[in-house]
Tab-separated table of C-alpha atoms and ligand atoms in Angstrom:
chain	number	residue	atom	x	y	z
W	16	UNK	CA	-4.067	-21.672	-18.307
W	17	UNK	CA	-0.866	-20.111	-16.894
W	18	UNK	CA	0.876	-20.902	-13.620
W	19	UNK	CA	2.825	-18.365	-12.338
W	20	UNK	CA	5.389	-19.310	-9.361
W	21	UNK	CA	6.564	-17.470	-6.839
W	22	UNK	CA	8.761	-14.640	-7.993
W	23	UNK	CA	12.226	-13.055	-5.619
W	24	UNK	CA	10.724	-10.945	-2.935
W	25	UNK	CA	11.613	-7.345	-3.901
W	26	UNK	CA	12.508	-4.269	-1.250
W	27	UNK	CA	9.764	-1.712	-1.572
W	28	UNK	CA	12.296	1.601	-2.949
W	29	UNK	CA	13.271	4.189	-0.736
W	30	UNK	CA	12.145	6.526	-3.041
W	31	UNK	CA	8.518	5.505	-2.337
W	32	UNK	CA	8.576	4.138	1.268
W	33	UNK	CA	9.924	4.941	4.696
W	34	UNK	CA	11.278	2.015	6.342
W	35	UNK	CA	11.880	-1.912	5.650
W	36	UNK	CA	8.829	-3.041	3.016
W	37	UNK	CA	8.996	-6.365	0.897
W	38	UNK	CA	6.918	-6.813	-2.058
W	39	UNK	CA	5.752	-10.224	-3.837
W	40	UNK	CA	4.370	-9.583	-7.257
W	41	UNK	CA	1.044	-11.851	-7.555
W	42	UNK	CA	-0.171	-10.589	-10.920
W	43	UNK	CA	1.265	-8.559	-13.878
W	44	UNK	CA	-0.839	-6.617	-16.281
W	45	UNK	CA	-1.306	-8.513	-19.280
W	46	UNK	CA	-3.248	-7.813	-22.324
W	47	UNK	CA	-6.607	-7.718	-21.878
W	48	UNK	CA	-6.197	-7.894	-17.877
W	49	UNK	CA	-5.614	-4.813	-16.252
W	50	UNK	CA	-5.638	-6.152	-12.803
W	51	UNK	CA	-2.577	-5.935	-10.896
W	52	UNK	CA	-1.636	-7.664	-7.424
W	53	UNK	CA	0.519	-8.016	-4.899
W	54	UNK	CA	1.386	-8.646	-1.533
W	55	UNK	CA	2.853	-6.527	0.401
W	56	UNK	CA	5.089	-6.812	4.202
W	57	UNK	CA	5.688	-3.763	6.219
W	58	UNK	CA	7.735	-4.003	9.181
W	59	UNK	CA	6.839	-2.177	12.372
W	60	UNK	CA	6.816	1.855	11.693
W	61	UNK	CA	7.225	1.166	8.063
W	62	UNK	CA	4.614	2.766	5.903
W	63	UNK	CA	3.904	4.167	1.763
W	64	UNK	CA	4.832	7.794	0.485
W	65	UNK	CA	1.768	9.625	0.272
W	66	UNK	CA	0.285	8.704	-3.009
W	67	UNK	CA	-2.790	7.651	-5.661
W	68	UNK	CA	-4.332	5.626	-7.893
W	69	UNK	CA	-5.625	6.090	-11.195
W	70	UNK	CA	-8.083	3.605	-11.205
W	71	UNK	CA	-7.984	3.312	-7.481
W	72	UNK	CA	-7.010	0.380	-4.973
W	73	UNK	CA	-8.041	-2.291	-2.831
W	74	UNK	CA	-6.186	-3.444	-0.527
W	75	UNK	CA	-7.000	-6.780	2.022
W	76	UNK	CA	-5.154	-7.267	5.075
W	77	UNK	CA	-3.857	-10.749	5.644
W	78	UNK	CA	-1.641	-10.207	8.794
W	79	UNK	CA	-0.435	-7.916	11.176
W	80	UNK	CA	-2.207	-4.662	12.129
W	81	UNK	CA	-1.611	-1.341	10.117
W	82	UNK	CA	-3.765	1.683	8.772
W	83	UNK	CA	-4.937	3.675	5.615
W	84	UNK	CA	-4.858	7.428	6.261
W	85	UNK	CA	-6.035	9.909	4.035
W	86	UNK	CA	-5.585	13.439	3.695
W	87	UNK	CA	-8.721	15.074	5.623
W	88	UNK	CA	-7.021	13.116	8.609
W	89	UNK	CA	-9.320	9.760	8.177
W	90	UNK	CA	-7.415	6.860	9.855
W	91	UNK	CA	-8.776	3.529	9.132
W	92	UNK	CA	-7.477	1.073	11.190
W	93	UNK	CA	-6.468	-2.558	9.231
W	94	UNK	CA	-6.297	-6.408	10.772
W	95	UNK	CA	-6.548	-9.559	8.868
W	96	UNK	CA	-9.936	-9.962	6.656
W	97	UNK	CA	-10.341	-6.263	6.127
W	98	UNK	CA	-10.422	-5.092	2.656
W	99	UNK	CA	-10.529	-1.217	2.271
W	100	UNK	CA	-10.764	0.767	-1.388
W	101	UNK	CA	-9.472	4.024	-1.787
W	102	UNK	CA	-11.049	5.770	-4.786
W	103	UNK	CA	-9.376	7.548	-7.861
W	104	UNK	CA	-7.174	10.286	-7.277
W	105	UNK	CA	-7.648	10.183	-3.665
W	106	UNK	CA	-4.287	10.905	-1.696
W	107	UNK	CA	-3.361	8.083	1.368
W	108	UNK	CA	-0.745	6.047	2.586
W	109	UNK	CA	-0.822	3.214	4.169
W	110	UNK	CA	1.655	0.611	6.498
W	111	UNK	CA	2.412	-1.199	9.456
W	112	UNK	CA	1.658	0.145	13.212
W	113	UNK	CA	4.626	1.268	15.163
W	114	UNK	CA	5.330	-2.155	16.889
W	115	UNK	CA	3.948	-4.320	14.632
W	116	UNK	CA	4.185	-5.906	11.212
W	117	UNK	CA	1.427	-5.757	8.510
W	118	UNK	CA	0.538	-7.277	4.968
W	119	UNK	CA	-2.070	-6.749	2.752
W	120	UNK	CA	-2.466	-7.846	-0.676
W	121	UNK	CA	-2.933	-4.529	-2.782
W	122	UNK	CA	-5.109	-4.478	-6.338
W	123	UNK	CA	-5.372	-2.272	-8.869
W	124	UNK	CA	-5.837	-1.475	-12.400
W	125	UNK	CA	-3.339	-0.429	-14.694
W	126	UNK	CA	-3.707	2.014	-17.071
W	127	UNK	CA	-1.568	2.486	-20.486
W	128	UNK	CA	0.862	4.178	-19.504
W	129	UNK	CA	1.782	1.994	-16.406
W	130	UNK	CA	0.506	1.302	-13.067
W	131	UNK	CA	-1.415	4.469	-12.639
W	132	UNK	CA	0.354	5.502	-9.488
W	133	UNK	CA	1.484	9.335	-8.385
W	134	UNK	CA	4.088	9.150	-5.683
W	135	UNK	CA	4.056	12.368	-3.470
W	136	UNK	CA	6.408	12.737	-0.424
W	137	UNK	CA	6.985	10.999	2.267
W	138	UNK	CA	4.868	10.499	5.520
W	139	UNK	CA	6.616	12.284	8.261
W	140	UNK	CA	7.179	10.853	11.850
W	141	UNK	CA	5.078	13.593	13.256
W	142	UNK	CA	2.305	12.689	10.544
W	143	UNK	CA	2.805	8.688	11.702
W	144	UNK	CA	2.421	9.386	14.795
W	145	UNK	CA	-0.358	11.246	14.948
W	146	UNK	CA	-2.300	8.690	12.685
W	147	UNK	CA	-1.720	6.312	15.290
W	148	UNK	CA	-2.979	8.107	17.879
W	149	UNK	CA	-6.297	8.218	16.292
W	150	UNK	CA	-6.581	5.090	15.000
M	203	MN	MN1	-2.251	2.980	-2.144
């Protein structure tokens, strides 16, 4: 067995996000695990780059309200006890609605070279705004 406790709260990069987003590490890949977790706190407005997953992701909301958008416009909308996967390759972002804070606890599965993820560019306002109109 192996307890793990609490590690420092890291900010989510600018590189990858678009406003204030704080990230707990839960679970580093290790050897034979491939799962990784953690949870993740995006302040109102704040969302991901566009991106994907290798191996895909899960993510569960614990708090807040936010969304998961994909790219043929899908918007699902995400409050506490909702888990939503996005599949392999498929492009999204995801984060908090405009007045609101959101966490979920994201998984996923690492692969050998890393944590399988493709960062694209950023979600514009016009893009965030849109999503959540139609969510
Ligand atoms: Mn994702």
């Amino acid at each position: 067995m192996e307890l793990t406790t609490p590690t420092p709260t890291v900010k989510g990069p600018e590189k990858n996000f678009t406003g204030d987003v704080y990230v707990n590490p839960i679970k580093k890949p290790a050897e034979p695990s491939r799962l990784i977790a953690s949870i993740v706190r995006f302040t109102p407005g704040a969302r991901t780059n566009w991106h994907s997953h290798a191996l895909g992701q899960t993510l569960y909301c614990t708090d807040g309200a936010g969304l998961v958008v994909n790219r043929d416009g899908t918007v699902i909308r995400l409050t506490p006890g909702d888990t939503v996967w996005t599949p392999p390759g498929e492009e999204h972002w995801h984060g908090a609605g405009i007045d609101c804070m959101m966490s979920h606890i994201a998984m996923l599965e690492g692969t050998d070279t890393g944590d399988g993820a493709t960062w694209l560019e950023p979600v514009t306002d016009e893009q965030y705004k849109q999503a959540n109109q139609n969510s």
